[in-house]
Coordinates of C-alpha atoms in Angstrom, one line a residue:
M1 CA -226.4 -245.1 -140.9
K2 CA -224.8 -246.5 -137.8
A3 CA -225.8 -243.6 -135.7
L4 CA -229.5 -244.0 -136.9
L5 CA -229.4 -247.7 -136.0
V6 CA -228.0 -247.0 -132.5
L7 CA -230.7 -244.2 -132.0
F8 CA -233.3 -246.7 -133.1
I9 CA -232.2 -249.4 -130.8
L10 CA -232.0 -246.9 -128.0
V11 CA -235.6 -245.8 -128.6
I12 CA -236.8 -249.3 -128.6
W13 CA -235.0 -250.2 -125.4
L14 CA -236.4 -247.2 -123.6
V15 CA -239.9 -248.1 -124.6
L16 CA -239.7 -251.6 -123.6
D17 CA -237.9 -250.6 -120.4
F18 CA -240.7 -248.3 -119.6
I19 CA -243.6 -250.7 -120.6
L20 CA -242.2 -253.7 -118.9
G21 CA -241.1 -251.7 -115.8
R22 CA -244.6 -250.3 -115.5
K23 CA -246.1 -253.7 -115.8
Q24 CA -243.9 -255.0 -113.1
H25 CA -244.7 -252.0 -110.9
L26 CA -248.5 -252.5 -111.1
K27 CA -248.1 -256.2 -110.4
R28 CA -246.2 -255.6 -107.1
L29 CA -248.4 -252.6 -106.1
K30 CA -250.5 -253.0 -102.9
V31 CA -253.0 -250.1 -102.4
K32 CA -253.2 -249.0 -98.8
I33 CA -256.2 -246.8 -97.7
Y34 CA -256.2 -245.8 -93.9
P35 CA -259.5 -245.2 -92.2
Q36 CA -260.9 -241.7 -91.3
R37 CA -259.1 -240.2 -88.3
A38 CA -259.7 -237.3 -85.9
S39 CA -256.7 -235.0 -85.4
D40 CA -255.7 -231.3 -84.9
I41 CA -254.5 -229.9 -88.3
N42 CA -252.8 -226.6 -88.8
P43 CA -251.8 -225.4 -92.3
F44 CA -248.8 -223.3 -93.1
T45 CA -248.4 -221.2 -96.3
S46 CA -245.2 -219.4 -95.5
G47 CA -241.8 -221.1 -95.4
P48 CA -240.3 -218.9 -92.6
E49 CA -243.3 -219.5 -90.4
L50 CA -243.4 -223.3 -91.1
F51 CA -239.6 -223.9 -90.6
K52 CA -239.7 -221.9 -87.3
D53 CA -242.3 -224.1 -86.1
Y54 CA -240.7 -227.2 -87.6
F55 CA -237.4 -226.6 -86.3
N56 CA -238.7 -225.9 -82.8
E57 CA -240.6 -229.3 -82.8
L58 CA -237.5 -231.1 -83.9
R59 CA -235.4 -229.7 -81.2
K60 CA -238.0 -230.8 -78.5
A61 CA -237.9 -234.5 -79.8
E62 CA -237.3 -237.0 -77.0
K63 CA -237.5 -240.4 -78.6
H64 CA -237.4 -240.6 -82.4
I65 CA -237.4 -238.5 -85.5
H66 CA -238.2 -239.9 -88.9
V67 CA -237.9 -237.6 -91.9
L68 CA -238.6 -238.1 -95.6
F69 CA -238.0 -235.4 -98.2
Y70 CA -237.8 -235.3 -101.9
I71 CA -235.2 -232.5 -101.9
L72 CA -232.7 -231.5 -99.3
K73 CA -230.5 -228.8 -100.7
D74 CA -226.7 -228.3 -100.0
D75 CA -227.1 -224.8 -98.6
A76 CA -227.4 -222.9 -95.3
V77 CA -230.9 -224.0 -94.7
G78 CA -230.1 -227.6 -95.3
Y79 CA -227.2 -227.6 -93.1
E80 CA -229.2 -225.9 -90.2
F81 CA -231.7 -228.7 -90.7
L82 CA -229.0 -231.4 -90.6
S83 CA -227.4 -229.7 -87.5
I84 CA -230.6 -230.1 -85.5
L85 CA -230.8 -233.7 -86.5
E86 CA -227.1 -234.2 -85.5
E87 CA -227.8 -232.5 -82.0
K88 CA -230.6 -234.7 -81.3
A89 CA -228.8 -237.8 -82.4
K90 CA -226.0 -236.9 -79.9
E91 CA -228.7 -236.6 -77.2
G92 CA -229.7 -240.2 -77.9
V93 CA -232.8 -239.5 -80.0
E94 CA -233.3 -242.1 -82.8
V95 CA -233.0 -240.1 -86.1
R96 CA -233.8 -241.7 -89.5
L97 CA -233.5 -239.6 -92.6
L98 CA -234.9 -240.9 -95.9
L99 CA -234.2 -238.9 -99.2
D100 CA -235.2 -239.5 -102.7
W101 CA -232.2 -240.7 -104.9
V102 CA -232.9 -238.4 -107.7
G103 CA -234.4 -235.5 -105.8
C104 CA -231.1 -235.3 -103.7
L105 CA -228.7 -236.6 -106.5
K106 CA -226.5 -233.5 -106.6
P107 CA -225.8 -233.0 -102.7
K108 CA -226.0 -236.8 -102.0
R109 CA -222.2 -237.2 -101.6
Q110 CA -221.9 -234.1 -99.3
I111 CA -224.8 -235.3 -97.1
K112 CA -223.5 -238.8 -96.6
K113 CA -220.1 -237.3 -95.8
R114 CA -221.4 -234.9 -93.4
L115 CA -223.6 -237.6 -91.5
Q116 CA -220.9 -240.2 -91.1
N117 CA -220.4 -241.2 -87.5
T118 CA -223.3 -238.8 -86.2
G119 CA -225.7 -241.6 -85.3
I120 CA -228.1 -240.6 -87.9
E121 CA -229.5 -243.4 -90.1
L122 CA -229.4 -242.4 -93.7
A123 CA -231.0 -244.1 -96.6
F124 CA -232.1 -243.0 -100.2
S125 CA -235.4 -243.9 -101.6
Q126 CA -236.3 -245.2 -105.2
T127 CA -232.7 -245.9 -106.3
P128 CA -232.9 -246.8 -110.0
T129 CA -232.4 -250.5 -110.5
F130 CA -232.0 -253.0 -113.5
P131 CA -233.4 -254.5 -115.5
F132 CA -235.8 -251.5 -115.8
Y133 CA -233.5 -248.6 -115.0
F134 CA -235.3 -246.1 -117.1
Y135 CA -238.7 -246.7 -115.5
S136 CA -237.3 -246.9 -112.1
F137 CA -235.4 -243.6 -112.6
H138 CA -238.6 -241.8 -113.0
T139 CA -240.8 -243.4 -110.2
R140 CA -239.6 -240.8 -107.6
N141 CA -240.6 -240.7 -103.9
H142 CA -242.1 -237.3 -103.9
R143 CA -243.5 -237.6 -100.3
K144 CA -242.6 -235.1 -97.6
I145 CA -243.1 -236.7 -94.2
T146 CA -241.9 -235.9 -90.8
V147 CA -243.0 -237.8 -87.6
I148 CA -241.6 -236.7 -84.2
D149 CA -241.9 -239.0 -81.2
G150 CA -244.9 -240.7 -83.1
K151 CA -247.1 -237.7 -81.8
I152 CA -246.5 -234.9 -84.2
G153 CA -246.5 -235.1 -88.1
Y154 CA -245.9 -232.8 -91.1
L155 CA -246.7 -233.3 -94.7
G156 CA -247.1 -231.1 -97.7
G157 CA -245.4 -229.1 -100.5
F158 CA -242.2 -227.8 -98.8
N159 CA -238.8 -229.3 -99.1
V160 CA -235.7 -228.0 -97.4
G161 CA -233.6 -225.2 -99.1
K162 CA -233.2 -221.6 -99.3
E163 CA -235.9 -221.0 -101.9
Y164 CA -238.6 -222.3 -99.5
I165 CA -237.8 -219.6 -97.1
N166 CA -237.7 -216.8 -99.7
L167 CA -233.9 -216.8 -100.2
D168 CA -233.9 -217.4 -103.9
K169 CA -234.5 -214.2 -105.7
K170 CA -235.9 -216.0 -108.8
L171 CA -238.6 -217.8 -106.9
S172 CA -239.4 -215.5 -104.0
P173 CA -241.7 -215.3 -102.1
W174 CA -242.4 -219.1 -102.2
R175 CA -246.2 -219.8 -101.6
D176 CA -246.9 -223.3 -100.7
C177 CA -249.1 -225.4 -98.3
H178 CA -247.9 -227.8 -95.6
I179 CA -249.9 -229.1 -92.8
K180 CA -249.0 -230.1 -89.1
I181 CA -250.9 -232.9 -87.6
K182 CA -251.4 -233.7 -84.0
G183 CA -253.6 -236.7 -83.0
E184 CA -254.8 -240.1 -84.5
G185 CA -253.6 -239.2 -88.2
V186 CA -249.9 -239.2 -87.1
Q187 CA -249.9 -243.1 -86.8
D188 CA -250.6 -243.3 -90.5
L189 CA -247.8 -240.9 -91.5
Q190 CA -245.5 -243.1 -89.3
D191 CA -246.8 -246.3 -91.0
V192 CA -246.1 -244.8 -94.5
F193 CA -242.6 -243.7 -93.5
L194 CA -241.7 -247.1 -92.0
A195 CA -242.9 -248.9 -95.0
D196 CA -240.8 -246.7 -97.3
W197 CA -237.8 -247.1 -94.9
Q198 CA -238.1 -250.8 -94.9
I199 CA -237.8 -250.8 -98.8
A200 CA -234.9 -248.2 -98.8
A201 CA -232.9 -249.5 -95.9
N202 CA -234.0 -253.0 -95.7
I203 CA -234.8 -252.7 -92.2
R204 CA -238.3 -253.5 -90.7
L205 CA -239.4 -251.4 -88.0
Q206 CA -243.2 -251.3 -88.6
Y207 CA -245.5 -252.2 -85.7
R208 CA -243.0 -251.7 -83.0
D209 CA -244.8 -250.1 -80.0
P210 CA -242.3 -247.4 -79.3
Y211 CA -243.1 -245.7 -82.7
F212 CA -246.9 -246.0 -82.3
P213 CA -247.7 -244.3 -78.9
P214 CA -251.3 -243.7 -77.8
L215 CA -252.8 -240.8 -79.6
E216 CA -255.7 -238.4 -78.6
K217 CA -258.5 -237.5 -81.1
G218 CA -258.6 -234.0 -82.6
P219 CA -261.3 -231.8 -83.8
Y220 CA -260.9 -232.5 -87.6
Q221 CA -262.0 -235.6 -89.5
H222 CA -259.5 -236.6 -92.2
Q223 CA -258.0 -239.5 -94.1
V224 CA -254.5 -240.1 -95.2
I225 CA -254.1 -241.8 -98.5
P226 CA -250.8 -242.6 -100.1
S227 CA -250.3 -243.4 -103.7
E228 CA -247.5 -245.0 -105.8
G229 CA -248.0 -244.2 -109.3
F230 CA -251.5 -245.6 -109.2
Y231 CA -254.8 -245.0 -107.4
L232 CA -254.4 -241.1 -107.1
E233 CA -256.2 -240.6 -110.5
K234 CA -259.1 -242.8 -109.2
T235 CA -259.3 -240.9 -106.0
F236 CA -259.4 -237.6 -107.7
T237 CA -261.8 -238.9 -110.5
D238 CA -264.2 -240.2 -107.8
L239 CA -264.1 -236.8 -106.0
I240 CA -264.6 -234.7 -109.2
R241 CA -267.7 -237.1 -110.2
Q242 CA -269.2 -236.2 -106.8
A243 CA -268.9 -232.4 -107.4
K244 CA -272.3 -230.6 -107.6
N245 CA -271.2 -227.0 -107.1
T246 CA -267.4 -226.1 -107.2
I247 CA -264.1 -227.7 -107.9
I248 CA -261.1 -225.6 -106.9
I249 CA -257.6 -226.7 -107.8
G250 CA -254.3 -225.2 -106.6
T251 CA -251.2 -226.7 -108.3
P252 CA -247.9 -225.6 -109.7
Y253 CA -248.2 -228.0 -112.7
F254 CA -251.6 -228.6 -114.4
I255 CA -251.0 -231.5 -116.7
P256 CA -253.9 -233.8 -115.9
G257 CA -253.9 -236.0 -118.8
K258 CA -257.0 -237.4 -120.8
N259 CA -258.9 -239.2 -118.1
I260 CA -259.0 -236.5 -115.5
F261 CA -259.5 -233.8 -118.0
S262 CA -262.5 -235.5 -119.3
E263 CA -264.0 -235.6 -115.9
L264 CA -263.4 -231.7 -115.4
E265 CA -265.1 -231.2 -118.7
A266 CA -268.0 -233.4 -117.7
A267 CA -268.2 -231.5 -114.4
I268 CA -268.4 -228.1 -116.1
K269 CA -271.1 -229.5 -118.4
R270 CA -273.3 -230.4 -115.6
G271 CA -273.0 -226.9 -114.1
V272 CA -270.0 -227.2 -111.6
K273 CA -267.9 -224.2 -111.4
L274 CA -264.1 -224.8 -112.0
E275 CA -261.4 -222.5 -110.5
I276 CA -257.8 -223.4 -111.1
L277 CA -254.7 -221.5 -109.4
V278 CA -251.4 -221.9 -110.9
P279 CA -247.9 -220.1 -110.9
G280 CA -247.7 -217.0 -113.2
K281 CA -244.0 -218.0 -113.8
A282 CA -242.8 -221.6 -114.1
D283 CA -239.9 -223.2 -112.3
H284 CA -239.3 -225.9 -114.9
P285 CA -239.0 -225.6 -118.8
L286 CA -242.1 -226.6 -120.9
V287 CA -244.6 -226.7 -117.8
K288 CA -246.6 -223.7 -119.1
E289 CA -246.5 -225.0 -122.7
A290 CA -247.9 -228.4 -121.4
S291 CA -250.7 -226.6 -119.5
Y292 CA -251.9 -224.1 -122.2
P293 CA -253.5 -226.6 -124.5
Y294 CA -255.9 -227.6 -121.6
F295 CA -256.6 -224.0 -120.6
R296 CA -257.7 -223.2 -124.2
K297 CA -260.4 -225.7 -124.0
L298 CA -261.5 -225.0 -120.3
I299 CA -261.6 -221.1 -120.6
P300 CA -264.4 -221.1 -123.3
M301 CA -266.4 -223.6 -121.2
G302 CA -266.4 -221.1 -118.3
A303 CA -263.4 -222.2 -116.1
E304 CA -261.5 -219.6 -114.2
I305 CA -257.8 -219.8 -114.5
Y306 CA -255.7 -217.9 -112.0
Q307 CA -252.0 -217.3 -112.5
Y308 CA -250.3 -216.4 -109.1
Q309 CA -248.3 -213.0 -109.5
K310 CA -246.8 -212.6 -106.0
G311 CA -243.8 -215.0 -106.2
F312 CA -243.9 -218.8 -107.0
Y313 CA -247.0 -220.9 -106.2
H314 CA -246.4 -224.5 -105.3
A315 CA -249.3 -225.5 -103.1
K316 CA -251.2 -228.7 -104.0
I317 CA -254.8 -228.2 -102.9
L318 CA -258.1 -229.7 -104.1
I319 CA -261.5 -228.5 -102.6
I320 CA -264.8 -230.1 -103.9
D321 CA -268.1 -228.4 -102.9
Q322 CA -266.5 -227.1 -99.7
K323 CA -267.1 -230.6 -98.3
V324 CA -263.8 -232.2 -99.0
C325 CA -260.4 -230.5 -98.9
D326 CA -257.2 -232.3 -100.1
I327 CA -253.8 -230.9 -99.1
G328 CA -250.7 -233.2 -99.9
T329 CA -247.7 -233.6 -101.9
A330 CA -249.2 -234.6 -105.2
N331 CA -249.3 -232.1 -108.1
F332 CA -252.3 -232.2 -110.6
D333 CA -250.2 -233.7 -113.3
K334 CA -249.4 -237.0 -115.0
R335 CA -246.2 -237.5 -113.1
S336 CA -248.0 -237.6 -109.7
F337 CA -250.9 -239.7 -111.1
Y338 CA -248.8 -242.4 -112.8
L339 CA -245.2 -242.3 -111.6
N340 CA -244.5 -240.6 -108.2
H341 CA -245.0 -241.9 -104.6
E342 CA -247.1 -239.3 -103.1
I343 CA -249.3 -238.8 -99.8
N344 CA -252.4 -236.7 -99.4
C345 CA -254.5 -235.7 -96.6
Y346 CA -258.2 -235.5 -97.2
T347 CA -260.2 -233.3 -94.6
Y348 CA -263.9 -233.2 -94.1
N349 CA -264.4 -230.6 -91.5
P350 CA -266.4 -227.5 -92.6
A351 CA -264.5 -225.1 -90.3
Y352 CA -261.1 -226.3 -91.6
I353 CA -262.3 -226.2 -95.3
Q354 CA -263.3 -222.5 -94.7
E355 CA -259.8 -221.7 -93.3
V356 CA -258.1 -223.2 -96.4
L357 CA -260.7 -221.5 -98.7
K358 CA -259.7 -218.3 -97.1
I359 CA -256.1 -219.0 -98.2
I360 CA -257.2 -219.8 -101.8
R361 CA -259.2 -216.6 -102.0
H362 CA -256.3 -214.5 -100.7
D363 CA -254.1 -216.2 -103.2
Q364 CA -256.4 -215.4 -106.0
Q365 CA -256.3 -211.8 -105.2
N366 CA -252.7 -211.9 -105.8
A367 CA -253.3 -213.6 -109.2
K368 CA -254.1 -212.7 -112.7
L369 CA -257.3 -214.1 -114.4
L370 CA -256.0 -215.8 -117.6
K371 CA -257.8 -214.8 -120.6
L372 CA -258.3 -217.0 -123.8
K373 CA -256.4 -214.5 -125.9
D374 CA -253.3 -214.9 -123.5
T375 CA -253.1 -218.5 -124.6
Q376 CA -253.3 -217.9 -128.3
H377 CA -250.2 -216.0 -129.1
L378 CA -248.7 -218.9 -131.0
T379 CA -245.5 -218.6 -133.0
P380 CA -243.5 -221.5 -134.6
W381 CA -241.3 -221.5 -131.5
T382 CA -244.2 -221.9 -129.0
I383 CA -246.0 -224.4 -131.2
C384 CA -242.8 -226.5 -131.3
K385 CA -242.5 -226.2 -127.5
E386 CA -246.0 -227.2 -127.0
Y387 CA -245.6 -230.4 -129.2
T388 CA -242.4 -231.1 -127.3
A389 CA -244.3 -230.7 -124.0
R390 CA -247.1 -232.9 -125.0
A391 CA -244.6 -235.7 -126.0
I392 CA -242.7 -235.7 -122.8
S393 CA -245.6 -234.5 -120.4
L394 CA -245.4 -237.6 -118.3
F395 CA -241.9 -236.8 -117.3
L396 CA -242.3 -233.0 -116.7

């Protein structure tokens, strides 16, 4: 009896913690929308190719390096990355490294010990705090941002670790999408990083001239939009409502929730073709079970669901009518819509969108078209897993 009472009190506490924490979060939230910029943007889908370019650019830094990752693994790739930062700090380059508290929870102690007395400034983002510990534990900083000398920026789906360069047999090869930005848009990445840095490290560096050098225009019109557990759903909803011909989604986790899903259904009913590309194998428990109830409804309506077969698919891409292309850190799931801090880049240049579309078509060729019957092999065990996935889908 006592155990049941304790369990009841615990459940009530968690529910109240989440509701009140969410209310406080939304009350403090400030939506930030940057203007359209013109930059040169280069997408990367291969980890080895990306990190070769990324590490080379880090080594050429002259003034400052600002880095934010959700995950930094305690492995050979992670330590190569840290070694480069250490070398640059010894040369007098300002280096600031911001990591998510939960995403880097396991190697946090090793990283802090490694970076002691190196000159690198280290901080951890989104540290859980009372009185709403449970809610704050789940509001992760899922952004991946690098800004070098205020002139070169990176953002996208890759973190730092061996799996991202195809050295983990279970998830190899890793298929993702990261973009490199040169031009006006870099100032917005810098602004987002410095705002996150101020919160995590309690140091205000925004608006200092050294971090915002003059930038030239590039060929691609684009817009950087950060989100913090709010606004992303509205952005995607507006884009889906504008669709007249096609909606193409690439995501490792398709758990859209009621509102976005209703918009996708409405789009199909008005004649829009919906294509969704997801992994063939999941990297987290219950993710597939959370997706299948949506797929069972979409497939009979004419949606095409592709399951990537050549490794693990982790890219976050949204293309609307070949007029708007989004690449960023946000998954097409409730966690990114309602909890995570994310950053996405929306691009409007036809030539760039065609380049990304070629990437999608190539990946679809390495995917299996999901059929309705493939989602209907329900056993008592799979039914139980789907009900569990539905109950905790916000936290997957």
